[in-house]
Coordinates of C-alpha atoms and ligand atoms in Angstrom, one line a residue:
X83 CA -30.9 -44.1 33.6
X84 CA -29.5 -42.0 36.4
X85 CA -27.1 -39.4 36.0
X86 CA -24.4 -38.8 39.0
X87 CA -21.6 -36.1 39.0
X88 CA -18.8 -36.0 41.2
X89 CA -19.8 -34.8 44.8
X90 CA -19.4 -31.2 45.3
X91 CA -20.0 -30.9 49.1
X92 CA -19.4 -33.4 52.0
X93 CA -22.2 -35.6 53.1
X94 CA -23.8 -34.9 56.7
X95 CA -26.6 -35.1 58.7
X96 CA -28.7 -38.4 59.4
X97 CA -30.3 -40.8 57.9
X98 CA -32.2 -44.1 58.4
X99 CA -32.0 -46.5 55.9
X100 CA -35.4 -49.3 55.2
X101 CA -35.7 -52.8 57.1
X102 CA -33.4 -55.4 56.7
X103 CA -33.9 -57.7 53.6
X104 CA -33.4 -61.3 55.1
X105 CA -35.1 -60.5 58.2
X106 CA -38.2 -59.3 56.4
X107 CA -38.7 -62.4 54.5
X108 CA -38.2 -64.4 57.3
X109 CA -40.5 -62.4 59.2
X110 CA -43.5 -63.5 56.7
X111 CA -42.0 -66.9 56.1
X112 CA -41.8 -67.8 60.1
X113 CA -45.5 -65.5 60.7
X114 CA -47.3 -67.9 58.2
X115 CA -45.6 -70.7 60.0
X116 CA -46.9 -70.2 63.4
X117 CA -50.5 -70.0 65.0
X118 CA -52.2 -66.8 65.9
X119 CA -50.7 -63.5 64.5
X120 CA -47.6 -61.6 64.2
X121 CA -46.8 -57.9 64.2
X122 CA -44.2 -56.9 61.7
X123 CA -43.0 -53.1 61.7
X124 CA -40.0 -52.0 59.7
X125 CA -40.6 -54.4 57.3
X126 CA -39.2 -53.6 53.9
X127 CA -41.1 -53.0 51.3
X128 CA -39.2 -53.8 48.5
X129 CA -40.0 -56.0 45.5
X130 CA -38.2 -59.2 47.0
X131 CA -40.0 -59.0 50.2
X132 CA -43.1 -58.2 48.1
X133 CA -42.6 -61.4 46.4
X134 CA -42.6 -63.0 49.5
X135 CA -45.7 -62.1 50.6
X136 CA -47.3 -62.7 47.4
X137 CA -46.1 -66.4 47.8
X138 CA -47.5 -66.8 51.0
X139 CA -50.7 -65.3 50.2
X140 CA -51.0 -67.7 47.4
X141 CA -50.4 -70.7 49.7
X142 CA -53.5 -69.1 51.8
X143 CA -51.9 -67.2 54.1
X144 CA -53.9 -63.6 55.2
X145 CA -51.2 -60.8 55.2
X146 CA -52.6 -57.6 56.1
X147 CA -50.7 -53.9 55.5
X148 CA -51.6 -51.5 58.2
X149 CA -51.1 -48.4 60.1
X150 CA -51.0 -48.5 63.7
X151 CA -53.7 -45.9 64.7
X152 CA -51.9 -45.7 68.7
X153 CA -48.6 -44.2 66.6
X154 CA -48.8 -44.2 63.1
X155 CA -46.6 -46.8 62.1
X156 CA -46.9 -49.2 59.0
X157 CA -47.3 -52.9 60.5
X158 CA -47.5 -55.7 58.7
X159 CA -50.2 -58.8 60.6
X160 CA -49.7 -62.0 59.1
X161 CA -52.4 -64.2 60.0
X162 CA -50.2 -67.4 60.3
X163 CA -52.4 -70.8 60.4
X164 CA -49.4 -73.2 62.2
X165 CA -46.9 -75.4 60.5
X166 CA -49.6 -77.6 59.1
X167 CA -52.4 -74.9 57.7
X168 CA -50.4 -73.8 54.3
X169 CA -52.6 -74.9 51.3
X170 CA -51.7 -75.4 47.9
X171 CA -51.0 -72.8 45.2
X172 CA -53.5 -72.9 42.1
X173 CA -50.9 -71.2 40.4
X174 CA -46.8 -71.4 40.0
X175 CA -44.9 -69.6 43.5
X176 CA -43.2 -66.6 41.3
X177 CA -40.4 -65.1 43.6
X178 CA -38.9 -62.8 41.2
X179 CA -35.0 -61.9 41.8
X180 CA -35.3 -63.1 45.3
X181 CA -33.0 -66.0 46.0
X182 CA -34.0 -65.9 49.5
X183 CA -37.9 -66.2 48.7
X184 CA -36.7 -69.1 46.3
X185 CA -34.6 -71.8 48.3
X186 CA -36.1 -70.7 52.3
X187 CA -39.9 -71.7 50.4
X188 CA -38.5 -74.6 48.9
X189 CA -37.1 -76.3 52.4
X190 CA -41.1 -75.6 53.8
X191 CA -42.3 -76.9 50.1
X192 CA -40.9 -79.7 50.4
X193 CA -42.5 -81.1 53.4
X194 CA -46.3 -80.2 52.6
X195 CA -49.3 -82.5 51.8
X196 CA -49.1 -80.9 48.7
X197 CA -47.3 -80.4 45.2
X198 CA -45.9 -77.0 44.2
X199 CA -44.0 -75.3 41.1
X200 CA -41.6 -72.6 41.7
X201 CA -39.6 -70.3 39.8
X202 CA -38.6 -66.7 39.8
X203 CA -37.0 -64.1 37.0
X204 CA -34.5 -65.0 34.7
X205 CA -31.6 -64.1 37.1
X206 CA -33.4 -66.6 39.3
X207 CA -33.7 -69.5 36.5
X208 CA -29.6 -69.1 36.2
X209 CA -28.8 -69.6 40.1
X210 CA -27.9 -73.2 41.3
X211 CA -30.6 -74.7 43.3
X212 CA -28.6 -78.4 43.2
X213 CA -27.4 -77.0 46.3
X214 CA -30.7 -77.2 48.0
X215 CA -32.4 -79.9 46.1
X216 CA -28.9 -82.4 47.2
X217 CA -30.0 -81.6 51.5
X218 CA -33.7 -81.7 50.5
X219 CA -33.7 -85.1 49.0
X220 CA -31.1 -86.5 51.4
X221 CA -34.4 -86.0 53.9
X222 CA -36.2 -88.1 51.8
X223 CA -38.5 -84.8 49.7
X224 CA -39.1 -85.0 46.5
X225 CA -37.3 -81.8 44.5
X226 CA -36.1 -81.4 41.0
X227 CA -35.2 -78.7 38.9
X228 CA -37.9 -78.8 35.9
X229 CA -35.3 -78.2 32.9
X230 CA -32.7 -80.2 34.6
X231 CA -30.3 -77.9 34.8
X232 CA -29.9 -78.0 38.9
X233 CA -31.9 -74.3 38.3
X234 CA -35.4 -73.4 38.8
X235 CA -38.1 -74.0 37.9
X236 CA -38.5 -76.7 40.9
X237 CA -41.4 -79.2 41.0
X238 CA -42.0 -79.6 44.5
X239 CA -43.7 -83.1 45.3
X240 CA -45.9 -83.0 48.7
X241 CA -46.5 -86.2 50.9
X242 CA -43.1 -87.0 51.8
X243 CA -42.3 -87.9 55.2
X244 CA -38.9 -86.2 55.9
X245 CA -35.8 -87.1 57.9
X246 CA -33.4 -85.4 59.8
X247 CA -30.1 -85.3 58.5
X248 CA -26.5 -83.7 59.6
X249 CA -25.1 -82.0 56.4
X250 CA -22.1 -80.6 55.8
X251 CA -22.6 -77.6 53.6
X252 CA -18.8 -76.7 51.9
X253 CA -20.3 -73.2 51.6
X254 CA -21.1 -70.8 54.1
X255 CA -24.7 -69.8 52.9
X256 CA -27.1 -68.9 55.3
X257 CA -30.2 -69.6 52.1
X258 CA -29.1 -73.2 52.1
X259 CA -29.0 -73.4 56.2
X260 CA -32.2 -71.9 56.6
X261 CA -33.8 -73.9 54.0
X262 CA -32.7 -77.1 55.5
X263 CA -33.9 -75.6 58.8
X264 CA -37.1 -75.2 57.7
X265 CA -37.6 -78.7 56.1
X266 CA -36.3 -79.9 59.5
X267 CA -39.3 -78.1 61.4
X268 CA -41.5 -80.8 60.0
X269 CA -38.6 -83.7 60.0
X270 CA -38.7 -86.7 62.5
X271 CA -35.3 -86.4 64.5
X272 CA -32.3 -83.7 65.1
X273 CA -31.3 -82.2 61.9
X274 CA -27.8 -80.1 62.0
X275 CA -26.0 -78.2 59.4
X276 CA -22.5 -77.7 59.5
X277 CA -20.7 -74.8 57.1
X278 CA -16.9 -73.7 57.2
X279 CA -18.4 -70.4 58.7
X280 CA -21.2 -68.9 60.1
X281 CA -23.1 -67.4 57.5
X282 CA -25.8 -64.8 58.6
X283 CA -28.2 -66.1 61.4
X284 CA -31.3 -64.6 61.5
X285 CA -33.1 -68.0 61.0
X286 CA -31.5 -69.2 64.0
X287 CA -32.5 -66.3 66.2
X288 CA -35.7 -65.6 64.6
X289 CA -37.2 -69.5 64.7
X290 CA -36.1 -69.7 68.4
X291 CA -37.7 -66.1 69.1
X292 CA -41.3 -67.8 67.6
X293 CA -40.8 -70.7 70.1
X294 CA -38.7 -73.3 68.0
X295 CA -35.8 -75.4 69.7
X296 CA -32.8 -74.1 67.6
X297 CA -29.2 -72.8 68.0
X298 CA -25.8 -71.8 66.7
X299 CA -23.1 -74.1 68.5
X300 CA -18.9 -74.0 67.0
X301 CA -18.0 -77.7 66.4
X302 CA -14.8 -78.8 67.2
X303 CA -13.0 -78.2 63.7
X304 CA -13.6 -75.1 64.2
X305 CA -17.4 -74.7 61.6
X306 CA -20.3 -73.8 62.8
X307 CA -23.7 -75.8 63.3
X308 CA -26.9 -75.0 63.3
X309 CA -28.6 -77.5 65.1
X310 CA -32.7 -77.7 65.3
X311 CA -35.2 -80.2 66.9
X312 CA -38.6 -80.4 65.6
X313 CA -41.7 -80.6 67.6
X314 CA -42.3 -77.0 69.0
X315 CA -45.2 -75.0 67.3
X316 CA -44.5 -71.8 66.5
X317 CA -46.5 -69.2 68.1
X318 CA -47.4 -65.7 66.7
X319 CA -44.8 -62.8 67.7
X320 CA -43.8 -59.2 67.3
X321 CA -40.9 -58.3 65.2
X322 CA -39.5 -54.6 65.1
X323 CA -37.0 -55.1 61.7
X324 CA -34.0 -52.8 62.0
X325 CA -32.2 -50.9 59.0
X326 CA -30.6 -53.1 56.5
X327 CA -26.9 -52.9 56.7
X328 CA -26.4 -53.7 53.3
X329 CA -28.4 -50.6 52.5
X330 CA -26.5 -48.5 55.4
X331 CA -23.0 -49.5 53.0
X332 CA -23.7 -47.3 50.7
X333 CA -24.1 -44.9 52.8
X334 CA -21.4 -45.3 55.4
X335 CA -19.1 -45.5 51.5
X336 CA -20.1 -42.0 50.5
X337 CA -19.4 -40.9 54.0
X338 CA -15.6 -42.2 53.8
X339 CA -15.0 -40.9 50.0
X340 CA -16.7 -37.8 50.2
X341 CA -14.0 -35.3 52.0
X342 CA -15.3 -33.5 54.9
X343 CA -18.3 -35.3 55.3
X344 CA -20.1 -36.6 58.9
X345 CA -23.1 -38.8 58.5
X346 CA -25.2 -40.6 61.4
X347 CA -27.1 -43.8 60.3
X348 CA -30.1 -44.7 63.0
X349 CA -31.2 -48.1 64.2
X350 CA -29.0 -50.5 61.7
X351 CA -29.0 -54.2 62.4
X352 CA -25.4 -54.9 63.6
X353 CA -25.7 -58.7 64.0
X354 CA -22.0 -60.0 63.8
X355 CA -22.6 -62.7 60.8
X356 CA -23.4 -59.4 58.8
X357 CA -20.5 -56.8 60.3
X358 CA -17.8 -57.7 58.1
X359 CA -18.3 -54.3 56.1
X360 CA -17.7 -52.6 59.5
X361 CA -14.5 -55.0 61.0
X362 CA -12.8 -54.9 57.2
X363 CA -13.4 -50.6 56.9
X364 CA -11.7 -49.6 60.0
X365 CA -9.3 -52.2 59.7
X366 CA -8.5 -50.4 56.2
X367 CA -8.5 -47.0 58.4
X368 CA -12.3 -45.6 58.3
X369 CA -13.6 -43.8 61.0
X370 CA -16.5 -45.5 62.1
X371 CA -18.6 -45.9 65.6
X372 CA -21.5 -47.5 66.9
X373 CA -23.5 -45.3 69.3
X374 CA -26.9 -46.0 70.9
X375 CA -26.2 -50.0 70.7
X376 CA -28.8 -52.1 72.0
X377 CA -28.0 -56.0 72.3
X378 CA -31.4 -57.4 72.3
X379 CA -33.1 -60.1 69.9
X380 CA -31.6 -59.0 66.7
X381 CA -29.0 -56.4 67.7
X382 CA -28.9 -52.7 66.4
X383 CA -27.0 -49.6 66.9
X384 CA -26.4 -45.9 65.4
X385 CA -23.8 -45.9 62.9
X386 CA -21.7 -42.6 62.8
X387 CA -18.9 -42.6 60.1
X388 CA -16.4 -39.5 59.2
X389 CA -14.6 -39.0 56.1
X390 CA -11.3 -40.9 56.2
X391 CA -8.3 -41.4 54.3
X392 CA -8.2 -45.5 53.5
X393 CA -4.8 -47.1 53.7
X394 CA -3.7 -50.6 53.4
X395 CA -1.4 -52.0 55.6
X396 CA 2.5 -51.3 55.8
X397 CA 3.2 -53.4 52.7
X398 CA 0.3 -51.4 51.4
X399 CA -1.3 -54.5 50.2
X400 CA -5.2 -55.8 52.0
X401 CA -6.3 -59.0 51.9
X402 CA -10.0 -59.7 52.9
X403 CA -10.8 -63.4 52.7
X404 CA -11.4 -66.2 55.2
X405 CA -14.4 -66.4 57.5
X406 CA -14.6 -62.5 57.1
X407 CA -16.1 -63.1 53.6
X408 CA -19.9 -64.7 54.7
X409 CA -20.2 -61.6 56.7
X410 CA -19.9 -59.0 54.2
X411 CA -20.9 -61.3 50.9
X412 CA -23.5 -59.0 49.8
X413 CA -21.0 -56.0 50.4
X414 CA -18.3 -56.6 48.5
X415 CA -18.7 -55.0 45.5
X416 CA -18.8 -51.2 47.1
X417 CA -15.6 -52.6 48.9
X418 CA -14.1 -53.1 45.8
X419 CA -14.8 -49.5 44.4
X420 CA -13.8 -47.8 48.5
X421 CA -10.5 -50.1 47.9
X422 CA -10.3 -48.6 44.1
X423 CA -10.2 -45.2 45.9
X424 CA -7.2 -46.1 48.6
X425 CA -3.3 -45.6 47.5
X426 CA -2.9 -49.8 48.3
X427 CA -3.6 -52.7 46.6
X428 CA -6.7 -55.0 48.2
X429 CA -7.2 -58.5 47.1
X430 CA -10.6 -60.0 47.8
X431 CA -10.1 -64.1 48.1
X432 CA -12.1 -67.1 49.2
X433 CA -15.4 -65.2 47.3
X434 CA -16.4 -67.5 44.9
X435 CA -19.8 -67.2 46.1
X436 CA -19.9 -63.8 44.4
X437 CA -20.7 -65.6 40.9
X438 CA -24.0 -66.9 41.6
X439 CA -25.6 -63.5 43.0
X440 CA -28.4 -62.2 41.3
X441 CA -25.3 -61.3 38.5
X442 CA -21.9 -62.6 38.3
X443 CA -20.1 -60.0 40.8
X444 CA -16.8 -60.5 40.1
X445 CA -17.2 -59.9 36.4
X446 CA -19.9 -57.4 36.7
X447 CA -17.5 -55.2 39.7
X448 CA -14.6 -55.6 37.2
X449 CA -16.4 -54.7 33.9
X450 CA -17.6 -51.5 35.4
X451 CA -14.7 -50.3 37.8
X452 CA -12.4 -51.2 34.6
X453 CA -14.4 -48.8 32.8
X454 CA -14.1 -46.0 35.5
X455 CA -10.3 -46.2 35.0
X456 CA -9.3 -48.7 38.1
X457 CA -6.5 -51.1 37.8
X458 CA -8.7 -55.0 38.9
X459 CA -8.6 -58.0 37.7
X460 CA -11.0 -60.8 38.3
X461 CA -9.4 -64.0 40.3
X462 CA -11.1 -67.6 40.4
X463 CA -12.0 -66.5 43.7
X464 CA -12.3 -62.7 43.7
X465 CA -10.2 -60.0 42.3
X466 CA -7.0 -57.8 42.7
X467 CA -7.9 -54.4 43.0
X468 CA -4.5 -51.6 42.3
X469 CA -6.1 -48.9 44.2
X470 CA -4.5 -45.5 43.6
X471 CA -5.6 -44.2 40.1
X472 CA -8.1 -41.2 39.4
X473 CA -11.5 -42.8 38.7
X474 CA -13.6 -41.0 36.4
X475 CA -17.2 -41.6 35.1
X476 CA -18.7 -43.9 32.5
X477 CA -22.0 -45.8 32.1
X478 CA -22.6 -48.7 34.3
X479 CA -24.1 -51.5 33.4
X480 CA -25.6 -52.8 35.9
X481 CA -27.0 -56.5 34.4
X482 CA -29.8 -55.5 36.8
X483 CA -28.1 -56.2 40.0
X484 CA -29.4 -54.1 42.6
X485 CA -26.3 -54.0 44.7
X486 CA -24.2 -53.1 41.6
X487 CA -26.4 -50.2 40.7
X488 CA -26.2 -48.6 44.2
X489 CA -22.5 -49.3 44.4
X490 CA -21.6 -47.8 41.2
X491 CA -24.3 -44.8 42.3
X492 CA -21.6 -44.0 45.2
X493 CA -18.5 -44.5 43.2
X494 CA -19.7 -42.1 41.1
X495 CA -19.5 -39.2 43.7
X496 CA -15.8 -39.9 43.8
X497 CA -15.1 -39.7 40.0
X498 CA -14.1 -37.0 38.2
X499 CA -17.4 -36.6 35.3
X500 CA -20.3 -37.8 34.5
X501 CA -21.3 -41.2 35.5
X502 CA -24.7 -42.9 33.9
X503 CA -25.9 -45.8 36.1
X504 CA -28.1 -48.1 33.2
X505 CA -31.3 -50.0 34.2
X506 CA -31.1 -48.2 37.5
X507 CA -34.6 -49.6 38.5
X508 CA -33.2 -52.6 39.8
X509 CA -32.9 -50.5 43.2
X510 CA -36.4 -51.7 43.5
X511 CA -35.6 -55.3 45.1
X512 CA -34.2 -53.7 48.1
X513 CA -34.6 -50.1 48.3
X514 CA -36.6 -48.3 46.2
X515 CA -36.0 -45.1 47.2
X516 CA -32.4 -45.1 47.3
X517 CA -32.0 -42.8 44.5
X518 CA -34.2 -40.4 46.4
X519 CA -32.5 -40.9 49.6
X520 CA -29.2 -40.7 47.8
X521 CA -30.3 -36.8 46.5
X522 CA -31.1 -35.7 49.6
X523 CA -28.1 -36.2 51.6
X524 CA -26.0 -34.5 48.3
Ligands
S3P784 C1 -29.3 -64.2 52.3 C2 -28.2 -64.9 52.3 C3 -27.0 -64.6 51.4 C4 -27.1 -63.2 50.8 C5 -28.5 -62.9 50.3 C6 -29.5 -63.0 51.4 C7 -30.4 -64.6 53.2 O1 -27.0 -65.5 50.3 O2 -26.2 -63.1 49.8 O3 -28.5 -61.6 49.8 O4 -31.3 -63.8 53.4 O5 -30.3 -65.7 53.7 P1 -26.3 -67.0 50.4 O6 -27.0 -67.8 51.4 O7 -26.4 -67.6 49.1 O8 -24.9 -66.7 50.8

């Protein structure tokens, strides 16, 4: 349990926040992949991306932990042995909380010589996997959930010959894209996935960036494709992973609540598919600018935010919904509690999604702004936050969400009392020193 009191003095300096979470995995995921190795630095070390590794080790992949001796910096070398040199696991793939780990393994699973189980914690036996195993078996592999319940565990059957296919995913989800990306690396033929919007695309750049023929295209309609032909190798590569800007949120959230306060985040992945946080805030009034931007491979930039007061627009209502949604999905609950904070009324839409995270965000943001004294109710597809009263503190209860426990760490600076964040460990699957890092800019 953490205790948090309101925050007394405003929040300056700088900070750097660890690696970005999807691009670490991918970074392992891709290394193992391709022939000769690759350099990782700014790789996050946090439990998912530990879990990661741990898979890919146990389908006999060398993955080494280092410090450069030229400059000191921790580098990962994964000793990748091409698309065809994974061997099988003696034991079940365990990918803990990490959804990511769970359906991008399954798309490379599914089109080895071999069989494979894999599962994850109990969050991870409650997320819906039909939405992989339907693409997976439309390219012929062999995929079911063990318990048939569309969840993990999945039995993985090697020896399949796969297809490419052109699928239209209803959801943006850039899990489900990259896992039908990878199958396709190993598929005979052109395989293209559509989705309403263009979830994150790290895949995309990072697959092309290790020498595969991929790329984002808009369709006609309006969607976006991913579109990838197989028959490239993969050759080993050098990855520097910037800051995480889910991790940054927090940050760049204390900034705006905490009156007075100037803060500086360095070297923060702005890629546009992950920006919403950044388009929705200063369309809500926050004072926020890039500085030191640098456009190349995966882009980054300095993130300097100043204390502002948020407003919603002249009818003082905000609506954030649309294709704005896939780009701040992992966001949205410390948008909720800044929106809680504002004198407008914000209603989140189109955000479904947010019931199959690693908890059920719309209830779990609900139960524990609710309890902090905000006016929000939960929508099919969201919720309707009534910004404008006091919050005060309370114990949050965080159903070990990560996310929840770090946004519920920074509402708590803006209460009035004492707020006790429960099970606060979860931090661990993306940044485990977040509490630390928290306490040192207070
Ligand atoms: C991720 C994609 C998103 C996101 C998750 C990480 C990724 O999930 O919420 O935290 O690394 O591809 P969906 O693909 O389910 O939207």
């Amino acid at each position: 349990m953490i205790l948090l009191e309101k925050a007394t003095h405003p929040i300056t300096g700088d900070v750097f926040v660890p690696g970005d979470k999807s691009i670490s995995h991918r970074s392992i995921m891709f290394g193992a992949l391709a022939e000769g190795t690759t350099e990782i630095t700014g790789f996050l070390q946090s439990a998912d991306c530990l879990s990661t590794i741990e898979c890919f080790k146990k389908l006999g992949i060398l993955i080494d932990h280092s410090i450069r001796p030229t400059n000191g910096v921790p580098t990962i070398t994964v000793h990748g042995k091409g698309l065809h040199g994974l061997k099988a696991s003696d034991s079940t793939l365990y990918t803990g909380n990490s959804g990511t780990t769970t359906r991008l393994m399954s798309g490379i699973l599914a089109a080895q010589p071999f069989d494979s189980l894999i599962t994850g914690d109990m969050s991870i036996e409650k997320r819906p996997m039909n939405r992989i195993i339907t693409p997976l078996s439309m390219m012929g592999a062999d995929i079911s959930s063990v318990l048939g319940n569309d969840c993990a565990p999945l039995s993985i059957k090697g020896g399949k010959k796969l297809r490419g296919i052109t699928y239209r995913n209803p959801i943006a989800s850039a899990q489900v894209k990259s896992c039908i990306l990878l199958a396709g690396l190993y598929a005979d033929g052109e395989t293209v996935v559509y989705e309403p919007a263009l979830s994150r695309n790290h895949s995309e750049i990072m697959l092309a960036s290790f020498g595969a023929d991929v790329h984002n295209e808009v369709a006609r309609d309006g969607s976006a494709a991913a579109i990838l032909h197989p028959g490239m190798p993969l050759h080993g590569n050098k990855i520097n992973v910037p800051g995480d800007i889910s991790s940054a949120a927090y940050f760049i959230a204390a900034a705006l609540i905490v009156p007075g306060s100037e803060l500086l985040i360095r070297n923060v992945g702005i890629n546009n598919t992950r920006c919403g946080i950044l388009t929705v805030l200063k369309q809500m009034g926050a004072d926020i600018t890039l500085l030191n931007i640098n456009e190349s491979g995966e882009p980054r930039a300095d993130i300097l935010v100043k204390y502002s007061e948020l407003h919603g627009n002249q009818n003082k209502k905000f609506e954030i919904g649309g294709k704005d949604i896939p780009t701040m999905i992992d966001e949205l609950p410390m948008v909720a509690i800044l929106a809680a904070t504002g004198n407008f009324d914000t209603i989140i839409k189109d955000a479904a999604e947010l019931k199959v995270k690693e908890s059920d965000r719309i209830a779990t943001v609900v139960e524990n702004l609710t309890a902090m004294g905000c006016d929000i109710e939960a929508t099919d597809d969201g919720m309707i936050i009534h910004g404008g009263k006091p919050l005060h503190g309370a114990d949050i209860h965080t159903h070990n969400d990560h996310r929840l426990a770090m946004s519920f760490a920074i509402a708590a600076l803006a209460a009035e009392g004492a707020t006790r964040i429960m099970d606060d460990a979860c931090v661990g699957i993306s940044y485990p020193t977040f509490f630390k890092d928290l306490q040192n800019l207070l």
